[in-house]
Amino acid sequence: MTSTELNTSSESVVFSVADKGEMPGNYAARKRKNQIMEGILFLAILMALIPLALILFEVIRRGASAMNFEFLTSVQNISLIREGGGYLNGLFGTLYMVGIASLIAVPLGVATATYVVEYSNSKLVPFIQFFTDVMTGVPSIFVGLFVYTILVQGDSIFGGFSTLAGGLGLSLIMIPIIARASEEVIRLVPDDLRNAAYGLGARRWQVVMQIVLPTAASGLITASMLAVARAAGETAVLLLTALGAFKIVPELLGSPQAALPLIIFNEARGPFEPAHARAWAGALELMLLVLLLTLIARYIGRKTQV
Amino acid sequence: MTREAFDRELKALNERILRLGNVVEEDILKAAMALKERDLRTSREMIAADEWVNNQRIEIMMASFTLIATQQPAGPDMRALAATIEIAGELERIHDYVKGLGKISLKLAEIPLPAALADLIPQMAAIAGVMLQQALDAFAANDATLARAIPVQDNDVDELYRQISYELTTTVTQDSGAYENANLIQWAVHNLERSADRVINICEWVVYKAVGKYVEMDSEYEAPATAVTP
Amino acid sequence: MTINHNGSAAGLAVEAKNMNVYYGSFRAVKDISLKIERNSITALIGPSGCGKSTVLRSFNRMNDLVPSARVEGEILFQGNNIYAENVDPVEVRRRIGMVFQKPNPFPKSIYENVAWGARINGFKGNMDELVEQSLHHAALWDEVKDKLDQSGLSLSGGQQQRLCIARTIAVKPEIILMDEPASALDPIATLRIEDLIRELKKEYTILIVTHNMQQAARASDYTAFFNMDSDRAGYLVEFSETDEIFTNPKHELTEQYITGRFG
């Protein structure tokens, strides 16, 4: 660059006069507006929380008074009119069926989500996403009817209500929930990690199985727990697949199975006070069960994180 | 992306070099004339002026270091700063020779120069001065071709140097009492000869600044017929 | 260790020949030809969008992971075109490793971070030794030797990046590609990484993309300057020794870029 060029370039520069950066005069007004908005937000949160708190309060208040050692350790009282008995058969059935449903739904749901995220260039992906979206929205009674028609009814495969039919029905509820939630979780795994793994000469399955899924593990557990909680409280599906039972049913097939929500539904429906009291205790039991499972999942999730 | 501030600083440094160079060039002539004319007052001024030159050189150097440390110059910018630092140094040393001429002038006091030499010394200074002026022009225009054409004139300076030395030898042979003064004059002439050499150094840095290639030059150096890009 | 099949280019680690990279129908870089000498550090510099990262990622087929990306031309690694049909990109990435802009250790222990890549590549030797050696080479051993079972994420940014380098070394690649490896680090950590890069070139050939011109000047032997053409495709403007690029660039655009008077 010659000195003459330097000359012209420095002379031709027009300095833009910077704004004087005046202090905003409406500062106080803006501050007030901010406070009003904060107040509105706080009220909205309060309104959302009040019903939740009331439910919780009511379940605990009424449930706790009926909850006792007998309730937790005995099976159902056949009579709605008499006091005594518990929901042990329901608790057993719920754990049994939710367990089966989880065994099916967690691997399938996570696998679906993994496929959607990690094989995003596949032409199947939009299709799969559409289906999981639709399935999440399907009323659970339809799911129940579907399983009933295919497996339970008359001379179909299972030929009657059973634990397995209930578990399968619940798994159909869980799969789309797990798939949808896991998809978000897996998407959160930074691409940096995938690139790092590929950069080390890893194959896709190694990246997915050894880097992406372990990294997403705690999120996947949370996603699964969402579905477990939903399944544990599910009633409509079970009406058409498990039906209900008054005793503990260890059989997988051939005999109807009990579940907490089914019993609550049955006992709360009638006009009888002892049954109502048990139903409240059952509701509390179900709530505590979900809470406990969530806490365990949280704990495991934290353990898997390095 | 432009670098307004940096460009301004570079330009200012260029101007300082030119100003310093002009003073040094003038002082070579003045000191030589003062030697010839026995103008002791001017000789004293030349000695005194050296301090200003030294200060200028240090200031230019420090300003350049600051730019290097703060602006991360690269390529032609770095070369310009390197050349600036070196040329300031060469100018400072040339002025040391000027100061030397002043001191010799004071030592010779009232004794006139041998008549045969009286005109040759300012003539030598004039050539060195012209060379310096041209080198400064080449620096200002960033003109490597011009810078490469300057060193050949050093032949004339060397020729005068030989001529004067010969005259001095003759003088001493005829009159051994003139030995001491002849020695002083020899010293003065040597200073002028060295000044011209240092102008060639300046030319080398001008070439480096312009084209990024450092080429050693002397009076034997033949400038390429056309501008050569390295 | 290397058998060169084309004979003439004995000291070359890798060479790009008339390479073009497309994203869909958009040509991101065009006509790149670049010869990288073995055991040298080559910096790729240029303004944003000039395709220097794309070029870097082409050298180990990381672009394959971008669905729409397509590479034309050849990249010769030990005489073989890594884009030839019978070449497994996974094998290419094992032999030409990569360090990324953001330190990205796996959410595993420090030990596992280093061991993982070697393990999936079927390393059968003494893993403890390999981990220690790799951490040593990455100048991290002394800082982590007492906490190998702690998470890689517990380290500072600069340490994490050195862990990522250790992880890359553990696979024993021949070339290491670095995509702005110090841009997320503070100046001191940056200088440590640069020192490390200098150290690593004894055993590896290194290509480094950097936005930081001073870093290119400090840390590299060769510098390639890329620019974006009017059709928005990146192209190689000038490739030369770093000394030359930073004191006496041949091309006017290079000169404008390194003196900060670009665009």
Short mmCIF file of C-alpha atoms in Angstrom, two decimals, chain A:
data_model
loop_
_atom_site.label_atom_id
_atom_site.label_comp_id
_atom_site.label_asym_id
_atom_site.label_seq_id
_atom_site.Cartn_x
_atom_site.Cartn_y
_atom_site.Cartn_z
CA MET A 1 0.00 0.00 0.00
CA THR A 2 1.53 3.31 -1.01
CA SER A 3 1.45 6.37 1.11
CA THR A 4 -0.83 8.21 -1.29
CA GLU A 5 -3.37 5.47 -0.95
CA LEU A 6 -3.09 5.76 2.79
CA ASN A 7 -3.77 9.43 2.44
CA THR A 8 -6.94 9.11 0.48
CA SER A 9 -8.26 6.33 2.63
CA SER A 10 -7.79 8.23 5.84
CA GLU A 11 -9.24 11.42 4.40
CA SER A 12 -12.29 9.81 2.89
CA VAL A 13 -13.40 8.41 6.18
CA VAL A 14 -16.54 9.97 7.54
CA PHE A 15 -16.85 9.37 11.21
CA SER A 16 -20.38 8.51 12.10
CA VAL A 17 -21.35 10.56 15.08
CA ALA A 18 -22.30 8.13 17.78
CA ASP A 19 -25.55 8.60 19.59
CA LYS A 20 -25.05 10.44 22.77
CA GLY A 21 -26.39 7.47 24.72
CA GLU A 22 -28.94 9.44 26.69
CA MET A 23 -30.31 7.81 29.78
CA PRO A 24 -33.76 6.45 28.98
CA GLY A 25 -36.25 8.86 30.51
CA ASN A 26 -38.94 6.21 30.83
CA TYR A 27 -36.87 4.07 33.12
CA ALA A 28 -39.31 4.28 36.02
CA ALA A 29 -42.26 3.42 33.78
CA ARG A 30 -40.43 0.40 32.43
CA LYS A 31 -39.61 -0.72 35.91
CA ARG A 32 -43.27 -0.47 36.94
CA LYS A 33 -44.34 -2.43 33.86
CA ASN A 34 -41.86 -5.12 34.75
CA GLN A 35 -43.27 -5.39 38.25
CA ILE A 36 -46.83 -5.66 36.95
CA MET A 37 -45.87 -8.43 34.55
CA GLU A 38 -44.12 -10.30 37.32
CA GLY A 39 -47.23 -10.03 39.47
CA ILE A 40 -49.45 -11.41 36.70
CA LEU A 41 -47.11 -14.33 36.14
CA PHE A 42 -47.08 -15.12 39.84
CA LEU A 43 -50.90 -15.12 39.96
CA ALA A 44 -51.04 -17.48 36.98
CA ILE A 45 -48.70 -19.91 38.66
CA LEU A 46 -50.77 -19.71 41.84
CA MET A 47 -54.00 -20.49 39.96
CA ALA A 48 -52.42 -23.53 38.37
CA LEU A 49 -51.08 -24.75 41.67
CA ILE A 50 -54.21 -24.31 43.77
CA PRO A 51 -56.22 -27.24 42.32
CA LEU A 52 -53.12 -29.43 42.47
CA ALA A 53 -52.55 -28.54 46.08
CA LEU A 54 -56.21 -29.14 46.91
CA ILE A 55 -56.16 -32.61 45.34
CA LEU A 56 -53.01 -33.48 47.19
CA PHE A 57 -54.36 -32.11 50.43
CA GLU A 58 -57.68 -33.94 50.10
CA VAL A 59 -56.07 -37.26 49.13
CA ILE A 60 -53.72 -37.10 52.06
CA ARG A 61 -56.37 -35.93 54.53
CA ARG A 62 -58.95 -38.52 53.63
CA GLY A 63 -56.55 -41.29 52.63
CA ALA A 64 -54.40 -41.08 55.74
CA SER A 65 -57.39 -41.60 58.07
CA ALA A 66 -58.32 -44.87 56.33
CA MET A 67 -54.76 -46.05 55.80
CA ASN A 68 -53.53 -48.64 58.27
CA PHE A 69 -51.45 -51.78 58.51
CA GLU A 70 -54.39 -54.00 57.65
CA PHE A 71 -55.13 -51.98 54.53
CA LEU A 72 -51.59 -52.38 53.27
CA THR A 73 -51.28 -56.08 53.98
CA SER A 74 -54.67 -57.62 53.19
CA VAL A 75 -56.50 -58.35 50.01
CA GLN A 76 -59.78 -56.84 49.05
CA ASN A 77 -62.93 -57.13 51.13
CA ILE A 78 -65.58 -58.56 48.85
CA SER A 79 -68.29 -56.56 50.61
CA LEU A 80 -68.58 -52.89 49.83
CA ILE A 81 -70.65 -52.38 52.94
CA ARG A 82 -68.36 -53.82 55.59
CA GLU A 83 -65.22 -52.28 56.87
CA GLY A 84 -61.80 -53.97 56.76
CA GLY A 85 -59.64 -55.51 54.10
CA GLY A 86 -57.11 -53.77 51.86
CA TYR A 87 -55.84 -53.33 48.34
CA LEU A 88 -52.87 -55.68 48.40
CA ASN A 89 -54.21 -57.62 45.42
CA GLY A 90 -54.53 -54.34 43.52
CA LEU A 91 -51.04 -53.20 44.45
CA PHE A 92 -49.66 -56.56 43.36
CA GLY A 93 -51.59 -56.47 40.06
CA THR A 94 -50.59 -52.90 39.31
CA LEU A 95 -46.90 -53.60 39.94
CA TYR A 96 -47.12 -56.82 37.93
CA MET A 97 -48.79 -55.26 34.91
CA VAL A 98 -46.85 -52.02 34.95
CA GLY A 99 -43.69 -54.15 35.21
CA ILE A 100 -44.65 -56.15 32.14
CA ALA A 101 -45.68 -53.01 30.31
CA SER A 102 -42.35 -51.35 31.15
CA LEU A 103 -40.36 -54.35 29.97
CA ILE A 104 -42.06 -53.98 26.61
CA ALA A 105 -42.50 -50.24 26.33
CA VAL A 106 -39.17 -48.89 27.59
CA PRO A 107 -36.96 -50.72 25.06
CA LEU A 108 -39.41 -50.14 22.22
CA GLY A 109 -40.02 -46.51 23.09
CA VAL A 110 -36.34 -45.70 23.51
CA ALA A 111 -35.49 -47.60 20.35
CA THR A 112 -38.10 -45.66 18.41
CA ALA A 113 -36.79 -42.37 19.74
CA THR A 114 -33.21 -43.39 18.97
CA TYR A 115 -34.13 -44.27 15.44
CA VAL A 116 -35.98 -41.01 14.93
CA VAL A 117 -33.06 -38.91 16.16
CA GLU A 118 -30.00 -40.85 15.07
CA TYR A 119 -31.30 -41.96 11.69
CA SER A 120 -32.98 -38.70 10.93
CA ASN A 121 -32.16 -38.96 7.24
CA SER A 122 -34.33 -42.07 6.97
CA LYS A 123 -37.55 -41.59 5.00
CA LEU A 124 -39.45 -43.54 7.69
CA VAL A 125 -38.84 -40.91 10.34
CA PRO A 126 -41.66 -38.45 9.57
CA PHE A 127 -43.97 -41.41 9.37
CA ILE A 128 -42.93 -42.72 12.77
CA GLN A 129 -43.20 -39.29 14.32
CA PHE A 130 -46.71 -38.89 12.95
CA PHE A 131 -47.76 -42.22 14.40
CA THR A 132 -46.35 -41.63 17.85
CA ASP A 133 -48.07 -38.24 17.89
CA VAL A 134 -51.37 -39.80 16.96
CA MET A 135 -50.96 -42.64 19.43
CA THR A 136 -50.28 -40.21 22.28
CA GLY A 137 -53.62 -38.66 21.54
CA VAL A 138 -55.65 -41.86 21.24
CA PRO A 139 -58.16 -42.15 24.15
CA SER A 140 -57.13 -45.03 26.37
CA ILE A 141 -60.52 -46.71 26.10
CA PHE A 142 -59.75 -47.26 22.40
CA VAL A 143 -56.50 -48.91 23.30
CA GLY A 144 -58.40 -51.11 25.70
CA LEU A 145 -60.95 -51.98 23.03
CA PHE A 146 -58.18 -52.77 20.59
CA VAL A 147 -56.50 -55.22 22.93
CA TYR A 148 -59.89 -56.61 23.93
CA THR A 149 -60.84 -57.27 20.33
CA ILE A 150 -57.55 -58.82 19.31
CA LEU A 151 -56.53 -60.76 22.41
CA VAL A 152 -59.25 -61.02 25.03
CA GLN A 153 -62.62 -61.48 23.38
CA GLY A 154 -64.17 -64.92 22.87
CA ASP A 155 -61.89 -67.27 20.99
CA SER A 156 -59.08 -64.77 20.31
CA ILE A 157 -55.47 -65.55 21.21
CA PHE A 158 -55.69 -65.14 25.00
CA GLY A 159 -59.33 -66.03 25.14
CA GLY A 160 -60.05 -64.01 28.28
CA PHE A 161 -58.92 -61.27 30.64
CA SER A 162 -55.39 -61.69 31.96
CA THR A 163 -52.32 -60.06 33.46
CA LEU A 164 -50.51 -60.18 30.13
CA ALA A 165 -53.40 -58.57 28.28
CA GLY A 166 -53.41 -55.79 30.89
CA GLY A 167 -49.64 -55.39 30.59
CA LEU A 168 -49.82 -55.22 26.81
CA GLY A 169 -52.61 -52.69 26.97
CA LEU A 170 -50.61 -50.51 29.35
CA SER A 171 -47.52 -50.85 27.16
CA LEU A 172 -49.47 -49.40 24.24
CA ILE A 173 -50.21 -46.39 26.39
CA MET A 174 -46.57 -46.11 27.45
CA ILE A 175 -44.75 -46.55 24.15
CA PRO A 176 -45.74 -43.25 22.51
CA ILE A 177 -45.16 -41.32 25.72
CA ILE A 178 -41.68 -42.80 26.15
CA ALA A 179 -40.89 -42.40 22.46
CA ARG A 180 -41.92 -38.74 22.41
CA ALA A 181 -40.19 -37.78 25.65
CA SER A 182 -37.06 -39.81 24.87
CA GLU A 183 -36.80 -38.19 21.48
CA GLU A 184 -36.44 -34.81 23.15
CA VAL A 185 -33.96 -36.19 25.62
CA ILE A 186 -31.79 -37.84 22.95
CA ARG A 187 -31.92 -34.69 20.87
CA LEU A 188 -30.42 -32.86 23.85
CA VAL A 189 -27.25 -34.96 23.64
CA PRO A 190 -24.82 -32.47 22.08
CA ASP A 191 -23.75 -33.20 18.52
CA ASP A 192 -20.24 -32.41 19.73
CA LEU A 193 -20.23 -35.74 21.55
CA ARG A 194 -21.39 -37.65 18.51
CA ASN A 195 -18.79 -35.92 16.35
CA ALA A 196 -16.10 -36.68 18.90
CA ALA A 197 -17.05 -40.35 18.85
CA TYR A 198 -17.20 -40.50 15.05
CA GLY A 199 -13.89 -38.65 14.93
CA LEU A 200 -12.32 -41.46 16.94
CA GLY A 201 -13.38 -43.98 14.33
CA ALA A 202 -16.55 -45.24 16.04
CA ARG A 203 -19.34 -46.91 14.11
CA ARG A 204 -22.87 -45.63 14.37
CA TRP A 205 -24.10 -48.37 16.70
CA GLN A 206 -21.11 -47.78 18.96
CA VAL A 207 -21.85 -44.08 19.07
CA VAL A 208 -25.52 -44.71 19.84
CA MET A 209 -25.09 -47.49 22.37
CA GLN A 210 -21.97 -46.30 24.15
CA ILE A 211 -22.12 -42.53 23.92
CA VAL A 212 -25.57 -41.19 23.11
CA LEU A 213 -27.76 -43.48 25.24
CA PRO A 214 -25.50 -43.47 28.33
CA THR A 215 -25.31 -39.69 28.10
CA ALA A 216 -29.08 -39.49 27.85
CA ALA A 217 -29.64 -42.16 30.51
CA SER A 218 -30.95 -39.98 33.31
CA GLY A 219 -33.31 -38.22 30.92
CA LEU A 220 -34.47 -41.53 29.50
CA ILE A 221 -35.24 -42.78 32.99
CA THR A 222 -37.27 -39.67 33.68
CA ALA A 223 -39.11 -40.12 30.39
CA SER A 224 -39.86 -43.73 31.29
CA MET A 225 -41.09 -42.71 34.72
CA LEU A 226 -43.55 -40.31 33.17
CA ALA A 227 -45.01 -43.25 31.30
CA VAL A 228 -44.91 -45.54 34.33
CA ALA A 229 -46.83 -43.00 36.39
CA ARG A 230 -49.35 -42.65 33.63
CA ALA A 231 -49.72 -46.44 33.32
CA ALA A 232 -50.02 -46.97 37.07
CA GLY A 233 -53.03 -44.69 37.16
CA GLU A 234 -54.58 -46.04 33.97
CA THR A 235 -58.12 -47.45 34.42
CA ALA A 236 -59.96 -47.59 31.11
CA VAL A 237 -57.51 -49.91 29.41
CA LEU A 238 -57.56 -52.31 32.33
CA LEU A 239 -61.37 -52.49 32.44
CA LEU A 240 -61.21 -54.16 29.05
CA THR A 241 -58.04 -56.23 29.51
CA ALA A 242 -57.47 -57.14 33.17
CA LEU A 243 -61.02 -56.69 34.46
CA GLY A 244 -60.14 -57.02 38.13
CA ALA A 245 -59.81 -59.75 40.77
CA PHE A 246 -60.39 -60.10 44.48
CA LYS A 247 -57.28 -62.12 45.19
CA ILE A 248 -53.62 -62.06 44.36
CA VAL A 249 -53.20 -63.49 40.89
CA PRO A 250 -49.71 -64.75 40.08
CA GLU A 251 -50.76 -66.23 36.72
CA LEU A 252 -49.72 -64.44 33.61
CA LEU A 253 -52.57 -65.81 31.53
CA GLY A 254 -55.99 -67.35 32.01
CA SER A 255 -57.23 -65.35 34.95
CA PRO A 256 -58.33 -61.72 35.37
CA GLN A 257 -55.96 -59.45 37.29
CA ALA A 258 -56.57 -56.76 39.88
CA ALA A 259 -55.19 -53.21 39.80
CA LEU A 260 -55.30 -50.26 42.22
CA PRO A 261 -57.20 -47.88 39.96
CA LEU A 262 -59.72 -50.59 39.07
CA ILE A 263 -60.53 -51.19 42.72
CA ILE A 264 -60.67 -47.49 43.48
CA PHE A 265 -63.03 -47.06 40.56
CA ASN A 266 -65.28 -49.89 41.75
CA GLU A 267 -65.38 -48.88 45.39
CA ALA A 268 -65.78 -45.17 44.82
CA ARG A 269 -68.68 -45.65 42.45
CA GLY A 270 -71.14 -47.02 45.02
CA PRO A 271 -72.91 -45.18 47.84
CA PHE A 272 -71.12 -47.07 50.66
CA GLU A 273 -69.03 -45.24 53.20
CA PRO A 274 -66.55 -48.05 54.12
CA ALA A 275 -65.78 -48.55 50.42
CA HIS A 276 -65.30 -44.79 49.96
CA ALA A 277 -62.84 -44.69 52.84
CA ARG A 278 -60.82 -47.54 51.32
CA ALA A 279 -60.89 -45.84 47.93
CA TRP A 280 -59.29 -42.73 49.46
CA ALA A 281 -56.65 -44.84 51.10
CA GLY A 282 -56.12 -46.60 47.76
CA ALA A 283 -55.69 -43.25 46.03
CA LEU A 284 -53.07 -42.26 48.59
CA GLU A 285 -51.36 -45.60 48.14
CA LEU A 286 -51.25 -45.13 44.36
CA MET A 287 -49.90 -41.64 44.74
CA LEU A 288 -47.19 -42.77 47.14
CA LEU A 289 -46.32 -45.62 44.82
CA VAL A 290 -45.74 -43.26 41.90
CA LEU A 291 -43.81 -40.90 44.16
CA LEU A 292 -41.63 -43.75 45.39
CA LEU A 293 -40.95 -45.02 41.86
CA THR A 294 -40.06 -41.51 40.76
CA LEU A 295 -37.64 -41.08 43.64
CA ILE A 296 -35.99 -44.41 42.89
CA ALA A 297 -35.70 -43.46 39.22
CA ARG A 298 -34.21 -40.09 40.14
CA TYR A 299 -31.66 -41.83 42.32
CA ILE A 300 -30.68 -44.29 39.60
CA GLY A 301 -30.57 -41.44 37.09
CA ARG A 302 -28.14 -39.53 39.26
CA LYS A 303 -26.00 -42.62 39.73
CA THR A 304 -25.62 -43.13 36.00
CA GLN A 305 -24.33 -39.62 35.52
CA VAL A 306 -20.57 -39.32 35.75
#
